[in-house]
Amino acid sequence: MAKSIDVSDLNIFYGDFCAVEDVTIPIAARSVTAFIGPSGCGKSTFLRSLNRMHEVIPGARVEGKILIDGADLYDPEVDPVEVRRQIGMVFQRPNPFPTMSIAENVIAGMRLNSRKLKKAEAAEIVEGSLRRANLWTEVKDRLDKPGSSLSGGQQQRLCIARAIAVQPQVLLMDEPCSALDPISTTAIEDLIHELKEDYTIVIVTHNMQQAARVSATTAFFNLAGVGRPGQLIEYGPTTKIFTTPENESTEAYISGRFG
């Protein structure tokens, strides 16, 4: 069941340094939200805070609230591992586990969650997840081959299959196409369009055309200055952000004058 996210007054720190400042944004369920902005403006840091992934860095902490269907992700009673199961992540570079087969990669998340799977159940999850990731027909005859034997675009779809195998409610994507060729990029974008029927998807991208193609809502982040925190400058329907943005810096970034 896809869920909405509500972020309010969020500040993200690494030690004493505030990396992202005062972000308030609603993220709609069963929809694609794109984060855009120049390098170093905090959009990937903010994305990782949505499933508490940034906490793996020593000294990282947040102030403010992130609610998923009203439940506070940062409540002391909440297990970060469970948060990451509910809110999956796909990274910039495809990262299948190199010592595992294609099939083992798909169910790796379930095994990490200590799920004991019968052989038939595992096979069903592998096939279902690979079908959802539009990869089944390409790999069904070589499921025992290493995940690393696939092409870059196939590896990224394998990572998406691995993420959705644990049945998350939200899927975070950090520049998922930046290391891929145009044909593989198109395959991933088509997949995003299909997955939004069942998942809340948030994607960080440097590709303006990609943001325009895949997202319903766009959020523009920027820096107030060197050494200053990243900030959410503007967000709204993608068509409005790209045609009639309200903020001058949004318009300057989208038209290519900086970034």
Coordinates of C-alpha atoms in Angstrom, one line a residue:
M1 CA 0.0 0.0 0.0
A2 CA 1.7 3.2 -1.2
K3 CA 1.8 5.9 1.4
S4 CA 2.1 9.7 1.5
I5 CA 5.0 11.5 3.3
D6 CA 4.8 14.8 5.1
V7 CA 8.0 16.6 6.0
S8 CA 7.9 19.6 8.3
D9 CA 10.6 22.0 9.6
L10 CA 13.3 19.5 8.7
N11 CA 17.0 20.3 9.4
I12 CA 19.7 17.8 8.6
F13 CA 23.1 18.0 10.4
Y14 CA 26.5 16.3 10.1
G15 CA 28.0 17.1 13.4
D16 CA 27.6 20.9 13.9
F17 CA 27.2 21.5 10.2
C18 CA 23.6 22.1 9.0
A19 CA 23.5 20.5 5.4
V20 CA 19.8 21.0 4.7
E21 CA 17.7 23.7 6.4
D22 CA 14.0 24.1 7.2
V23 CA 12.4 21.9 4.6
T24 CA 8.6 21.5 4.7
I25 CA 7.0 19.5 1.8
P26 CA 4.2 17.0 1.3
I27 CA 5.0 14.0 -1.0
A28 CA 1.9 12.5 -2.5
A29 CA 1.2 8.7 -2.5
R30 CA 1.1 6.8 -5.9
S31 CA 2.9 9.6 -7.7
V32 CA 6.4 10.6 -8.8
T33 CA 8.1 13.6 -7.1
A34 CA 11.4 14.8 -8.6
F35 CA 14.1 16.7 -6.7
I36 CA 16.2 19.0 -8.9
G37 CA 19.0 21.5 -8.2
P38 CA 22.7 22.1 -8.6
S39 CA 25.3 19.7 -7.1
G40 CA 25.9 20.1 -3.4
C41 CA 22.5 21.6 -2.6
G42 CA 21.4 18.8 -0.3
K43 CA 18.8 17.0 -2.4
S44 CA 20.4 13.6 -2.1
T45 CA 21.0 14.2 1.6
F46 CA 17.4 15.0 2.0
L47 CA 16.4 12.0 0.0
R48 CA 18.4 9.7 2.2
S49 CA 16.8 11.2 5.3
L50 CA 13.4 9.9 4.1
N51 CA 14.5 6.4 5.0
R52 CA 17.1 7.2 7.6
M53 CA 19.9 6.1 5.3
H54 CA 22.0 9.2 6.1
E55 CA 22.3 7.9 9.7
V56 CA 25.0 5.4 8.6
I57 CA 27.3 8.5 8.6
P58 CA 28.7 9.2 12.1
G59 CA 27.4 12.4 13.6
A60 CA 24.4 12.6 11.3
R61 CA 21.1 13.7 12.9
V62 CA 17.9 15.5 12.0
E63 CA 15.6 18.0 13.7
G64 CA 11.9 18.3 12.6
K65 CA 9.4 15.7 11.5
I66 CA 9.0 13.2 8.7
L67 CA 5.6 11.5 8.9
I68 CA 4.5 8.5 6.7
D69 CA 0.7 8.3 6.8
G70 CA 0.9 10.1 10.2
A71 CA 3.6 7.9 11.8
D72 CA 6.8 9.6 12.8
L73 CA 9.8 7.9 11.2
Y74 CA 12.1 9.4 13.8
D75 CA 10.1 8.3 16.8
P76 CA 12.6 6.7 19.3
E77 CA 10.5 3.5 19.3
V78 CA 10.8 3.1 15.5
D79 CA 13.4 0.7 14.2
P80 CA 15.5 2.2 11.3
V81 CA 15.8 -1.2 9.7
E82 CA 12.0 -1.5 9.5
V83 CA 11.9 2.1 8.0
R84 CA 14.3 1.0 5.3
R85 CA 12.2 -2.0 4.5
Q86 CA 9.1 0.1 4.0
I87 CA 11.0 2.8 2.1
G88 CA 13.3 1.2 -0.5
M89 CA 16.3 2.8 -2.2
V90 CA 17.9 2.6 -5.6
F91 CA 21.3 4.2 -5.9
Q92 CA 23.1 6.1 -8.6
R93 CA 25.3 3.2 -9.7
P94 CA 23.8 -0.3 -10.1
N95 CA 25.0 -2.3 -7.1
P96 CA 24.0 -5.9 -7.4
F97 CA 25.7 -8.2 -4.9
P98 CA 28.6 -9.5 -7.0
T99 CA 28.9 -12.9 -5.3
M100 CA 25.1 -13.6 -5.7
S101 CA 23.2 -15.0 -8.6
I102 CA 20.4 -12.9 -10.3
A103 CA 17.8 -14.9 -8.3
E104 CA 19.7 -14.5 -5.0
N105 CA 20.0 -10.8 -5.6
V106 CA 16.2 -10.4 -5.8
I107 CA 15.5 -12.1 -2.5
A108 CA 18.6 -10.8 -0.7
G109 CA 16.5 -8.2 1.1
M110 CA 14.1 -10.8 2.4
R111 CA 16.9 -12.9 3.6
L112 CA 18.5 -9.9 5.4
N113 CA 15.2 -9.5 7.1
S114 CA 15.5 -13.1 8.4
R115 CA 12.6 -14.3 6.3
K116 CA 12.8 -18.1 5.8
L117 CA 11.6 -18.8 2.3
K118 CA 10.4 -22.1 0.9
K119 CA 11.8 -22.9 -2.5
A120 CA 8.5 -22.4 -4.3
E121 CA 7.8 -19.1 -2.4
A122 CA 11.3 -17.8 -3.3
A123 CA 10.8 -18.7 -7.0
E124 CA 7.5 -16.9 -7.0
I125 CA 8.9 -13.8 -5.5
V126 CA 11.9 -13.8 -7.9
E127 CA 9.7 -14.1 -10.9
G128 CA 7.1 -11.6 -9.7
S129 CA 9.7 -9.0 -8.8
L130 CA 11.6 -9.4 -12.1
R131 CA 8.4 -9.2 -14.0
R132 CA 7.5 -5.9 -12.2
A133 CA 11.0 -4.6 -13.1
N134 CA 10.5 -5.6 -16.8
L135 CA 13.5 -7.9 -16.6
W136 CA 12.0 -11.4 -16.4
T137 CA 12.0 -12.2 -20.2
E138 CA 15.7 -11.2 -20.5
V139 CA 17.0 -13.2 -17.6
K140 CA 14.6 -16.1 -17.0
D141 CA 17.0 -18.7 -18.5
R142 CA 20.0 -17.6 -16.5
L143 CA 18.8 -16.9 -13.0
D144 CA 21.8 -18.8 -11.6
K145 CA 24.3 -16.5 -13.3
P146 CA 25.9 -13.6 -11.3
G147 CA 24.0 -10.4 -11.1
S148 CA 27.2 -8.6 -12.2
S149 CA 27.1 -10.4 -15.5
L150 CA 24.2 -8.2 -16.7
S151 CA 24.5 -5.0 -18.6
G152 CA 24.4 -1.7 -16.7
G153 CA 20.7 -1.0 -17.5
Q154 CA 19.8 -4.6 -16.6
Q155 CA 21.7 -4.4 -13.3
Q156 CA 19.8 -1.2 -12.4
R157 CA 16.5 -3.0 -13.1
L158 CA 17.8 -5.9 -11.0
C159 CA 18.4 -3.5 -8.1
I160 CA 14.8 -2.2 -8.6
A161 CA 13.5 -5.8 -8.5
R162 CA 15.5 -6.3 -5.3
A163 CA 14.0 -3.2 -3.8
I164 CA 10.4 -4.0 -4.6
A165 CA 10.7 -7.7 -3.6
V166 CA 10.4 -6.8 0.1
Q167 CA 7.1 -4.9 -0.8
P168 CA 8.0 -1.4 0.3
Q169 CA 5.5 1.4 0.3
V170 CA 7.9 4.1 -1.0
L171 CA 10.7 3.9 -3.5
L172 CA 13.6 6.4 -3.4
M173 CA 15.8 6.8 -6.5
D174 CA 19.1 8.7 -6.3
E175 CA 20.0 9.6 -9.9
P176 CA 19.1 6.1 -11.1
C177 CA 19.9 6.7 -14.8
S178 CA 23.1 8.9 -14.5
A179 CA 25.4 5.9 -15.2
L180 CA 23.2 4.5 -18.0
D181 CA 23.0 4.8 -21.8
P182 CA 19.9 6.4 -23.4
I183 CA 18.2 3.1 -24.2
S184 CA 18.6 1.8 -20.7
T185 CA 17.5 5.2 -19.4
T186 CA 14.3 5.0 -21.4
A187 CA 13.7 1.5 -20.0
I188 CA 14.0 2.8 -16.4
E189 CA 11.7 5.8 -17.1
D190 CA 9.1 3.5 -18.6
L191 CA 9.4 1.3 -15.5
I192 CA 8.9 4.3 -13.2
H193 CA 5.7 5.2 -15.0
E194 CA 4.4 1.6 -14.4
L195 CA 5.6 1.4 -10.7
K196 CA 3.9 4.7 -9.7
E197 CA 0.5 2.9 -9.9
D198 CA 1.6 1.0 -6.7
Y199 CA 4.4 3.0 -5.1
T200 CA 5.2 6.5 -3.9
I201 CA 8.3 7.4 -5.9
V202 CA 10.8 10.1 -5.2
I203 CA 13.7 10.6 -7.7
V204 CA 16.7 12.9 -7.6
T205 CA 17.9 13.8 -11.1
H206 CA 20.2 16.3 -12.7
N207 CA 18.4 15.7 -16.0
M208 CA 15.7 18.4 -16.5
Q209 CA 14.1 16.6 -19.4
Q210 CA 13.9 13.4 -17.2
A211 CA 12.2 15.3 -14.4
A212 CA 9.7 16.7 -16.9
R213 CA 9.0 13.3 -18.4
V214 CA 8.6 11.2 -15.2
S215 CA 7.3 13.4 -12.4
A216 CA 4.0 14.9 -11.4
T217 CA 5.6 17.2 -8.8
T218 CA 9.0 18.9 -8.8
A219 CA 10.9 20.3 -5.9
F220 CA 13.9 22.7 -6.6
F221 CA 16.7 22.9 -4.1
N222 CA 19.5 25.4 -4.0
L223 CA 22.3 26.8 -1.8
A224 CA 22.1 30.1 -0.1
G225 CA 25.9 30.4 -0.6
V226 CA 29.2 28.6 -0.2
G227 CA 29.2 26.7 3.1
R228 CA 25.6 27.5 3.7
P229 CA 22.8 24.9 4.0
G230 CA 20.8 23.6 1.1
Q231 CA 17.2 24.8 1.0
L232 CA 13.9 23.9 -0.7
I233 CA 13.3 27.0 -2.9
E234 CA 10.1 26.0 -4.6
Y235 CA 7.9 23.0 -5.3
G236 CA 4.7 22.4 -7.2
P237 CA 3.2 20.7 -10.3
T238 CA 6.0 19.8 -12.7
T239 CA 4.4 21.6 -15.6
K240 CA 4.1 24.8 -13.5
I241 CA 7.7 24.6 -12.2
F242 CA 9.0 24.2 -15.7
T243 CA 6.9 26.8 -17.4
T244 CA 6.0 29.5 -14.9
P245 CA 8.2 29.1 -11.8
E246 CA 7.6 31.7 -9.1
N247 CA 11.2 32.0 -7.9
E248 CA 13.9 33.7 -10.1
S249 CA 16.6 31.1 -9.1
T250 CA 14.3 28.3 -10.2
E251 CA 13.8 29.9 -13.6
A252 CA 17.6 30.5 -13.9
Y253 CA 18.4 26.9 -13.1
I254 CA 15.8 25.4 -15.4
S255 CA 16.9 27.6 -18.3
G256 CA 20.5 26.5 -17.8
R257 CA 22.0 29.8 -16.5
F258 CA 23.7 28.0 -13.6
G259 CA 24.1 24.5 -12.1

